[in-house]
XYZ file of C-alpha atoms in Angstrom:
594
model
C 0.000 0.000 0.000
C 1.450 3.351 -1.059
C 0.309 6.727 0.209
C 1.051 10.200 -1.141
C 0.434 13.133 1.203
C 0.576 16.875 0.654
C 0.794 19.038 3.755
C 2.306 16.143 5.710
C 4.285 18.455 7.999
C 1.258 20.595 8.780
C -0.793 20.232 11.934
C -3.430 17.791 10.689
C -0.937 16.213 8.276
C 1.522 15.186 11.011
C -1.211 13.418 12.956
C -2.606 11.744 9.832
C 0.830 10.420 8.874
C 1.133 9.082 12.421
C -2.006 7.007 11.747
C -0.899 5.919 8.259
C 2.457 4.541 9.396
C 0.580 2.173 11.701
C -0.512 0.408 8.510
C 1.698 -1.440 6.061
C 3.158 0.483 3.176
C 5.214 3.541 2.309
C 4.134 7.126 2.919
C 5.436 9.512 0.248
C 5.230 13.150 1.265
C 5.526 16.208 -0.954
C 8.288 18.491 0.262
C 10.070 21.530 -1.114
C 13.767 20.927 -1.628
C 14.690 23.449 1.044
C 12.340 21.940 3.625
C 13.597 18.378 3.814
C 14.603 18.983 7.398
C 10.903 18.951 8.291
C 10.610 15.398 6.985
C 13.590 14.323 9.086
C 11.925 15.927 12.110
C 8.665 14.114 11.342
C 10.446 10.739 11.050
C 12.215 11.391 14.344
C 8.967 12.466 16.018
C 7.151 9.303 14.939
C 10.089 6.993 15.539
C 9.559 4.943 12.384
C 12.155 2.898 10.600
C 14.009 4.254 7.604
C 12.108 4.080 4.318
C 8.599 4.210 5.793
C 8.330 7.955 5.156
C 9.916 9.179 1.926
C 10.199 12.781 0.833
C 9.300 13.630 -2.768
C 10.726 16.910 -4.058
C 8.106 19.222 -5.505
C 6.158 22.390 -5.001
C 2.432 23.036 -4.661
C 2.785 26.163 -6.783
C 4.083 24.302 -9.866
C 2.093 22.481 -12.517
C 1.851 18.786 -11.696
C 3.440 19.709 -8.332
C 6.782 19.957 -10.113
C 7.371 16.271 -9.356
C 9.754 14.465 -11.732
C 10.670 10.821 -12.076
C 8.044 9.472 -9.705
C 6.671 6.141 -10.975
C 5.387 4.437 -7.830
C 1.748 3.330 -7.772
C -0.308 5.543 -5.453
C -3.171 3.781 -3.712
C -4.298 6.747 -1.620
C -3.526 10.430 -2.180
C -4.312 12.736 0.749
C -4.380 16.432 -0.102
C -4.038 18.530 3.053
C -1.667 21.317 1.962
C -3.474 24.655 2.179
C -3.484 28.047 3.828
C -5.668 27.740 6.913
C -4.822 31.156 8.355
C -7.827 33.495 8.431
C -5.382 36.448 8.418
C -3.595 35.384 5.228
C -3.995 37.765 2.316
C -6.292 36.752 -0.512
C -3.484 36.282 -3.017
C -1.680 33.764 -0.809
C -4.908 31.903 -0.109
C -5.761 31.670 -3.813
C -2.283 30.443 -4.766
C -2.236 27.719 -2.114
C -5.872 26.676 -1.844
C -7.086 27.086 -5.412
C -4.069 26.906 -7.729
C -2.340 24.420 -5.450
C -5.350 22.107 -5.502
C -5.513 22.343 -9.286
C -1.891 21.212 -9.467
C -2.556 18.308 -7.098
C -5.470 17.184 -9.291
C -3.189 17.307 -12.344
C -0.659 15.149 -10.529
C -3.292 12.655 -9.349
C -4.816 12.227 -12.805
C -1.438 11.732 -14.446
C -0.429 9.081 -11.889
C -3.670 7.121 -11.892
C -4.182 7.217 -8.102
C -6.507 4.714 -6.502
C -8.379 7.111 -4.217
C -8.189 10.865 -3.831
C -8.885 12.251 -0.353
C -9.445 16.005 -0.231
C -9.334 17.938 3.027
C -11.864 20.707 2.606
C -13.551 22.653 5.433
C -16.974 23.451 6.838
C -16.098 26.974 5.647
C -17.625 25.992 2.281
C -21.026 26.534 3.931
C -20.281 30.247 4.232
C -23.306 32.089 5.611
C -25.809 29.323 4.812
C -28.766 29.223 7.212
C -30.378 25.967 8.258
C -29.016 22.427 8.194
C -26.046 21.941 5.873
C -25.868 18.275 4.874
C -22.865 16.256 3.816
C -24.397 15.839 0.353
C -24.752 19.619 -0.039
C -22.257 21.882 -1.772
C -23.538 24.541 -4.182
C -26.532 26.026 -2.369
C -26.119 29.645 -3.524
C -24.650 30.389 -0.099
C -22.796 33.633 0.492
C -19.053 33.294 1.016
C -18.180 36.427 3.016
C -14.438 35.913 3.441
C -11.789 34.926 0.925
C -10.953 31.914 3.084
C -14.512 30.628 2.541
C -14.256 31.310 -1.178
C -10.905 29.578 -1.681
C -11.974 26.487 0.241
C -15.186 26.363 -1.794
C -13.330 26.756 -5.086
C -10.746 24.127 -4.200
C -13.441 21.586 -3.361
C -15.189 22.444 -6.621
C -11.952 21.752 -8.549
C -11.681 18.348 -6.894
C -15.331 17.449 -7.507
C -15.123 18.376 -11.176
C -11.570 17.362 -12.024
C -10.451 14.202 -10.225
C -10.829 10.990 -12.226
C -10.331 8.598 -9.299
C -12.730 7.691 -6.513
C -12.871 10.823 -4.373
C -13.680 11.364 -0.702
C -14.062 14.871 0.715
C -13.453 15.581 4.404
C -14.789 18.793 5.939
C -13.306 19.235 9.421
C -14.809 21.702 11.844
C -12.618 24.109 13.811
C -9.598 21.966 14.625
C -8.244 22.226 18.158
C -5.183 20.719 19.787
C -4.711 17.088 20.758
C -7.348 15.911 23.226
C -4.757 14.194 25.442
C -1.629 16.336 25.224
C -3.242 19.642 24.262
C -0.568 20.072 21.571
C -1.326 22.801 19.029
C 0.892 24.527 16.478
C -0.632 27.989 16.101
C -3.092 30.426 17.611
C -6.327 30.156 15.684
C -10.078 29.873 16.203
C -11.010 29.925 19.911
C -7.356 30.346 20.851
C -7.675 34.001 19.854
C -9.872 34.494 22.912
C -7.551 32.807 25.420
C -5.702 36.060 26.143
C -9.050 37.706 26.989
C -9.812 34.913 29.455
C -6.340 35.223 30.941
C -6.766 38.961 31.448
C -10.203 38.429 33.034
C -8.666 35.880 35.385
C -5.999 38.365 36.404
C -8.464 41.193 36.941
C -11.460 39.445 38.536
C -12.149 36.548 40.923
C -13.342 33.303 39.367
C -16.851 33.666 40.843
C -17.402 37.135 39.352
C -20.114 37.053 36.657
C -19.429 38.916 33.419
C -21.467 39.653 30.311
C -20.551 38.292 26.902
C -21.933 37.103 23.577
C -24.040 33.995 23.114
C -23.115 33.857 19.449
C -24.126 31.295 16.900
C -23.137 27.645 16.671
C -19.531 26.614 16.584
C -18.259 23.096 16.090
C -14.818 22.235 17.418
C -12.959 18.946 17.221
C -9.525 17.820 18.445
C -6.888 17.069 15.837
C -6.465 13.452 16.919
C -10.149 12.779 16.196
C -9.814 14.327 12.724
C -6.746 12.258 11.864
C -8.175 8.974 13.155
C -11.528 9.543 11.441
C -9.871 10.366 8.091
C -7.637 7.337 8.311
C -10.516 4.975 9.123
C -12.989 6.276 6.552
C -10.329 6.478 3.817
C -9.728 2.723 4.091
C -13.360 1.601 4.082
C -14.293 -0.518 1.041
C -16.651 1.144 -1.451
C -19.647 -0.922 -0.320
C -19.230 0.285 3.294
C -19.003 3.986 2.449
C -22.285 5.751 3.296
C -21.347 8.719 1.079
C -18.432 10.581 -0.426
C -18.369 13.679 1.807
C -17.875 13.641 5.550
C -18.377 16.375 8.129
C -15.773 15.833 10.839
C -17.649 17.892 13.406
C -19.087 17.615 16.880
C -22.576 16.117 16.440
C -23.640 18.134 19.486
C -22.456 21.668 18.668
C -22.440 24.428 21.235
C -22.753 28.179 21.010
C -19.760 30.509 21.090
C -20.781 31.592 24.595
C -20.959 28.013 25.856
C -17.540 27.252 24.365
C -16.008 30.345 25.962
C -17.428 29.331 29.332
C -15.934 25.862 28.947
C -12.499 27.381 28.388
C -13.119 29.898 31.197
C -13.685 27.000 33.620
C -10.479 25.359 32.414
C -8.612 28.643 32.968
C -10.256 29.309 36.345
C -11.445 32.607 34.893
C -14.818 34.338 35.406
C -17.590 32.902 33.268
C -19.988 34.760 31.006
C -23.061 34.432 33.198
C -25.055 36.909 31.116
C -24.795 35.987 27.452
C -26.379 38.333 24.936
C -28.307 36.601 22.188
C -27.497 37.699 18.644
C -31.217 38.225 17.988
C -31.246 41.096 20.492
C -28.490 42.797 18.528
C -30.316 42.106 15.280
C -33.217 44.232 16.552
C -31.027 47.212 15.674
C -31.321 47.691 11.889
C -28.328 46.430 9.948
C -27.767 49.846 8.389
C -27.638 51.490 11.818
C -25.142 48.919 13.083
C -22.997 49.381 9.984
C -23.120 53.141 10.438
C -22.039 52.923 14.068
C -19.179 50.585 13.213
C -18.055 52.968 10.470
C -17.620 55.896 12.882
C -13.834 56.500 13.004
C -13.696 56.743 16.801
C -15.687 53.535 17.239
C -13.464 51.724 14.724
C -10.288 52.937 16.405
C -11.431 51.928 19.890
C -12.656 48.539 18.642
C -9.460 47.834 16.721
C -7.309 48.913 19.672
C -9.159 46.501 21.966
C -8.705 43.695 19.437
C -5.019 44.565 19.106
C -4.433 44.566 22.866
C -6.092 41.156 23.165
C -4.377 39.720 20.097
C -7.688 39.128 18.316
C -7.591 39.793 14.566
C -10.748 41.558 13.318
C -11.171 38.765 10.755
C -11.670 36.274 13.577
C -14.639 38.259 14.867
C -16.199 38.271 11.417
C -16.138 34.465 11.086
C -16.341 33.385 14.725
C -19.541 31.367 14.324
C -21.824 29.754 11.758
C -25.452 30.369 10.933
C -26.102 26.728 10.120
C -25.944 23.322 11.740
C -23.772 20.684 10.119
C -25.347 17.296 9.622
C -22.840 14.464 10.147
C -24.952 11.323 9.832
C -22.790 9.769 7.122
C -19.706 10.313 9.260
C -21.430 8.740 12.256
C -22.425 5.726 10.169
C -18.901 5.368 8.791
C -17.429 5.420 12.318
C -20.056 3.123 13.846
C -18.548 0.202 15.710
C -15.231 1.982 16.323
C -13.919 3.880 19.315
C -13.455 6.978 17.176
C -15.735 9.743 18.479
C -15.599 13.442 19.295
C -14.874 13.828 23.020
C -16.829 16.407 25.005
C -14.999 19.740 24.997
C -14.993 19.988 28.785
C -13.105 16.661 28.950
C -10.010 18.111 27.257
C -10.362 21.906 27.535
C -7.961 21.885 30.503
C -5.293 20.146 28.411
C -5.727 22.729 25.633
C -5.535 25.645 28.047
C -2.495 24.245 29.855
C -0.603 23.679 26.607
C -1.423 27.189 25.376
C -0.393 28.854 28.615
C 2.868 26.904 28.837
C 3.879 26.963 25.182
C 1.861 29.428 23.074
C 0.959 32.451 25.183
C 2.346 35.400 23.140
C 3.696 36.983 26.322
C 6.124 34.075 26.657
C 7.892 35.253 23.522
C 7.949 38.966 24.218
C 11.338 40.498 24.721
C 10.668 42.107 28.087
C 14.049 43.779 28.346
C 14.516 47.476 28.959
C 17.189 47.482 26.262
C 14.646 46.549 23.609
C 11.956 48.862 24.991
C 14.152 51.973 24.736
C 16.252 51.041 21.706
C 16.734 54.088 19.439
C 14.489 56.172 21.733
C 15.116 59.412 23.549
C 13.934 59.259 27.168
C 13.425 62.555 29.013
C 13.452 62.487 32.818
C 12.492 65.492 34.914
C 13.834 65.660 38.463
C 16.829 63.703 37.202
C 19.466 65.084 39.570
C 18.627 62.857 42.551
C 16.382 60.160 43.953
C 14.101 58.286 41.578
C 15.171 60.304 38.558
C 18.862 59.624 39.082
C 18.312 55.890 39.683
C 16.117 55.621 36.567
C 18.679 57.448 34.427
C 21.427 55.045 35.511
C 19.247 52.011 34.706
C 18.604 53.428 31.253
C 22.338 53.925 30.856
C 22.975 50.309 31.839
C 20.527 49.293 29.099
C 22.486 51.335 26.561
C 19.794 53.963 26.230
C 19.800 57.683 25.499
C 18.499 59.900 28.280
C 17.744 63.615 28.426
C 18.297 64.907 31.965
C 16.241 67.825 33.263
C 16.505 69.521 36.639
C 17.433 72.918 38.094
C 21.165 72.547 38.669
C 23.559 71.938 35.780
C 26.382 70.688 38.015
C 24.223 67.968 39.518
C 22.922 66.947 36.093
C 26.452 66.722 34.721
C 27.380 64.397 37.575
C 24.386 62.204 36.727
C 25.283 62.293 33.033
C 28.758 61.015 33.913
C 27.228 58.074 35.795
C 24.923 57.293 32.870
C 27.795 57.287 30.389
C 29.973 55.167 32.671
C 27.106 52.660 32.765
C 27.112 52.479 28.966
C 24.443 54.991 27.956
C 24.255 58.408 26.355
C 23.208 61.460 28.374
C 22.278 65.041 27.526
C 21.991 67.772 30.136
C 19.177 70.364 29.965
C 18.881 72.506 33.125
C 15.485 74.165 33.614
C 13.198 75.524 36.329
C 10.062 73.408 35.909
C 8.027 75.697 38.139
C 8.480 78.488 35.581
C 6.229 78.247 32.533
C 8.535 80.561 30.628
C 11.551 78.404 31.323
C 9.644 75.268 30.344
C 8.769 76.898 27.030
C 12.452 77.668 26.507
C 13.327 74.075 27.442
C 10.813 72.637 24.995
C 12.154 74.755 22.139
C 15.682 73.655 23.031
C 14.717 69.959 23.134
C 12.962 70.092 19.768
C 15.793 72.029 18.169
C 18.574 69.783 19.484
C 16.906 66.360 19.496
C 13.964 66.744 17.132
C 11.567 65.368 19.732
C 11.187 63.017 22.679
C 9.961 59.409 22.577
C 9.422 58.806 26.293
C 8.599 61.577 28.757
C 8.877 60.775 32.477
C 7.297 63.492 34.612
C 9.143 62.721 37.807
C 9.926 66.172 39.252
C 7.682 67.056 42.157
C 7.204 69.047 45.328
C 5.523 67.682 48.461
C 4.066 69.658 51.351
C 2.793 67.967 54.511
C 0.545 70.386 56.350
C -2.990 70.164 57.716
C -5.614 72.440 56.264
C -5.972 74.133 59.696
C -2.395 75.341 59.316
C -2.922 76.339 55.671
C -5.668 78.959 55.923
C -3.161 81.733 55.317
C -0.799 79.714 53.111
C -2.486 79.777 49.729
C 0.958 79.975 48.183
C 1.554 76.340 49.252
C -1.167 75.259 46.862
C 0.132 77.538 44.125
C 3.672 76.182 44.461
C 2.661 72.522 44.324
C 0.322 73.101 41.389
C 2.998 75.108 39.554
C 5.480 72.234 39.568
C 3.409 69.059 39.948
C 0.617 69.956 37.546
C 1.217 73.043 35.416
C 4.908 72.282 34.877
C 4.254 68.730 33.784
C 1.252 69.819 31.732
C 3.224 72.493 29.913
C 5.901 69.968 28.981
C 3.325 67.426 27.795
C 1.592 69.989 25.602
C 4.906 70.962 24.047
C 6.095 67.410 23.267
C 2.813 65.581 22.583
C 2.245 67.015 19.051
C 5.537 65.535 17.855
C 4.719 62.154 19.358
C 1.325 62.082 17.656
C 2.833 63.132 14.347
C 5.452 60.348 14.549
C 2.750 57.874 15.655
C 4.741 56.781 18.691
C 5.238 58.038 22.212
C 4.920 57.227 25.886
C 4.213 59.626 28.735
C 4.819 58.347 32.266
C 3.565 60.392 35.196
C 4.997 59.657 38.630
C 1.965 60.183 40.827
C 1.402 59.221 44.443
C -0.397 56.510 46.322
C -2.008 59.409 48.158
C -4.192 59.997 45.067
C -5.820 56.638 45.771
C -5.901 56.876 49.579
C -6.670 60.601 50.145
C -3.975 60.946 52.800
C -4.664 63.590 55.499
C -2.302 66.581 55.675
C -1.331 66.178 52.022
C -4.210 68.082 50.426
C -1.977 70.426 48.411
C 0.288 67.660 47.138
C -2.431 65.097 46.417
C -4.646 67.676 44.685
C -1.807 68.610 42.299
C -1.049 64.973 41.507
C -4.756 64.214 41.058
C -5.057 67.008 38.527
C -2.328 65.494 36.353
C -3.870 62.056 36.763
C -7.288 63.305 35.632
C -5.783 65.133 32.670
C -3.939 62.010 31.522
C -6.995 59.765 31.839
C -9.027 62.178 29.739
C -6.389 62.716 27.048
C -5.211 59.092 26.703
C -8.243 57.925 24.619
C -7.713 60.845 22.238
C -4.191 59.618 21.496
C -4.891 55.907 21.094
C -5.057 56.081 17.304
C -1.669 57.839 17.239
C -0.012 55.085 19.298
C 0.797 57.423 22.180
C 0.420 55.745 25.577
C -0.071 57.290 29.018
C 1.017 55.553 32.214
C 0.375 56.760 35.752
C 2.447 55.253 38.559
C 0.909 55.655 42.020
C 4.238 55.662 43.800
C 4.353 54.665 47.478
C 6.685 56.396 49.900
C 10.248 56.455 48.558
C 13.393 57.296 50.505
C 14.365 60.428 48.547
C 15.587 63.946 49.429
C 11.960 65.137 49.102
C 10.893 63.335 52.301
C 14.193 63.786 54.170
C 13.057 66.898 56.153
C 10.186 64.953 57.773
C 11.566 62.888 60.673
C 8.415 60.818 61.170
C 8.939 59.156 57.785
C 11.954 57.341 59.219
C 9.534 55.026 61.034
C 7.577 54.197 57.867
C 8.399 51.403 55.407
C 9.680 52.948 52.192
C 10.984 51.944 48.801
C 14.544 52.688 47.834
C 15.078 54.937 44.792
C 16.401 51.884 42.938
C 13.183 49.953 43.620
C 11.097 52.912 42.490
C 13.242 53.250 39.351
C 12.529 49.617 38.523
C 8.814 50.453 38.529
C 9.511 53.121 35.918
C 11.571 50.696 33.843
C 8.769 48.121 33.985
C 6.366 50.841 32.832
C 8.582 51.593 29.823
C 8.525 47.897 28.916
C 4.835 47.050 29.459
C 3.209 50.477 28.945
C 0.301 49.868 31.349
C -2.330 52.515 31.961
C -1.514 52.565 35.651
């Protein structure tokens, strides 16, 4: 028995080959000349003897697959090679799914294969409403996405062009292995795992949240797909109940139910209130389209998708409007142990594998060096305390820092430390309580450096005095507002336009934990910090589309010269300037809101 497989090193292909090598015969796999290492890896993975899996040089993009001098009889040809990525551009999808299938059909017809097994997809149903049977294909259904269209066209090529006995397999949404959880890429429901992870981090497991009910979705583990294809492909003609098989869950669930299953596996809050699509459909389609077309709405929606790692295309095709009948598949598998396991029986394995091996955050370069590479970081209050410690850390990461404070001599000493640590430093003395001097500083910064990429508003003045002792000290409030709010605000307004124009920027405001706790005797200080906090929260949404981020750090008590005059602070637990500086470095890396 000889097998020929395209897409053998793909996700479904690897598991199918694993089933085929359990039978007698040779498995020939199509491989590009430069990718033979994948075949070696597959042989090693499966642990089969030499000669059971043989690579055949060729290319899906060439006529007849570009295969030369292949004369072996092919009993079964499995065509799995395709672009399954919903984010792939239409040109790539057409070349692989449509033209590639045409070339496979040419190859099969010229080599007189015994059976042709085509891996299609339930995507051929498009937006069909009702029950979509295994004997259905051209039902005038709409095909809203190019992925639907290319899968439909490729199946049509097979139906019309293959001379041999042909079986078509239409898998549902293919998940990882039901026992190991193994998966090779983020796709389908995996796009929503980051959302569940963030909900778990933000809320207790028992907290009810609202979410979509959605339409039907049918998900199956890859091991079921491979075993079902292998079994059905080898049935004699008289035992085949049909020629097309839906490899789907015969008991589909809604999107909301599936999300809750994964939420339980992740120990995340569940969607207790699920909104039925019919409620949304009450709003006229034109009104919904108009709302979604509003630039602000689109920008906010796309930013949310981006932060969660959800491609907009995934939201467009997240569910189906039909139910897939799989009676022929059930009849073909009758009497075997091959069946779709309940999602909740293996959801934990899928989640665990994703969190340990596929979570995008595992692959992020969370180094300060990368975060500030080729960026100019401006630090106010850089001559001592938190500012000095932050500047040195940036220097150790090889960064470029612009130092701002009152005294040039102190700044030059800091600059020397930064450069000794391996960074680049520029000194810009300025009185940040003087609006005129800030204006001069801003003009100087723009003229010398062309702009700032990261602005850290660290300079501040603190006054500890009860309101009873402040009735005749209005100047205390003026002084704190001048530096803590108006000074920082003036600098933001001067540098923000350049950031928005360059479509990149990060503004970090060193606030105080007092803003959150309303600490007595600090009314002047907390009010000034609260003003800057409120300004930033209001302005941040306006700058989302320009990729300018705002971060507020509610800093606890730090052992700096600012608190030195107050003896009582010596009895309080405090952070060191180095610990506080690390918070600023983490903010430059992660860019959180607060």
